[in-house]
Amino acid sequence: MTRHLKAIYEDGVFRPLEPVEIAEHQEVSLLVETTDEAQPEADTDMPIWEYAAQLMRDIPEDQLQALPTDGASQHDHYLYGAPKHP
């Protein structure tokens, strides 16, 4: 089961901000995303393509492969649901 929970990190422990229905001592897997520094700092000397690669580095490869390859030419279809044009 996958759930999105907000928590506070205090004294080496993640403390949920809402009640959770998990058994005591049950092992879980955490994906930690901080709210204060979720995006990398832009280096003013960094080319835009390197910055884009830095933003995408944590996206799993299978999700990248599932992205459409015609996004630029069919943007109205993907953004607004318009029929694809030839």
PDB file of C-alpha atoms in Angstrom, residues 68-86:
ATOM      1  CA  PRO A  68       5.305  10.518 -24.992  1.00  0.00           C
ATOM      2  CA  THR A  69       7.918  11.256 -27.644  1.00  0.00           C
ATOM      3  CA  ASP A  70       5.612  13.569 -29.606  1.00  0.00           C
ATOM      4  CA  GLY A  71       4.945  16.036 -26.766  1.00  0.00           C
ATOM      5  CA  ALA A  72       6.132  19.094 -28.687  1.00  0.00           C
ATOM      6  CA  SER A  73       4.196  18.419 -31.884  1.00  0.00           C
ATOM      7  CA  GLN A  74       1.049  17.180 -30.082  1.00  0.00           C
ATOM      8  CA  HIS A  75       1.052  19.533 -27.082  1.00  0.00           C
ATOM      9  CA  ASP A  76      -2.618  20.527 -27.555  1.00  0.00           C
ATOM     10  CA  HIS A  77      -3.566  16.849 -27.320  1.00  0.00           C
ATOM     11  CA  TYR A  78      -1.638  16.270 -24.076  1.00  0.00           C
ATOM     12  CA  LEU A  79      -2.530  19.595 -22.446  1.00  0.00           C
ATOM     13  CA  TYR A  80      -6.125  20.104 -23.549  1.00  0.00           C
ATOM     14  CA  GLY A  81      -7.343  16.730 -24.855  1.00  0.00           C
ATOM     15  CA  ALA A  82      -7.593  17.928 -28.468  1.00  0.00           C
ATOM     16  CA  PRO A  83      -7.458  15.241 -31.145  1.00  0.00           C
ATOM     17  CA  LYS A  84      -3.976  14.388 -32.360  1.00  0.00           C
ATOM     18  CA  HIS A  85      -3.152  15.896 -35.728  1.00  0.00           C
ATOM     19  CA  PRO A  86      -1.155  14.055 -38.412  1.00  0.00           C
TER      20      PRO A  86
END
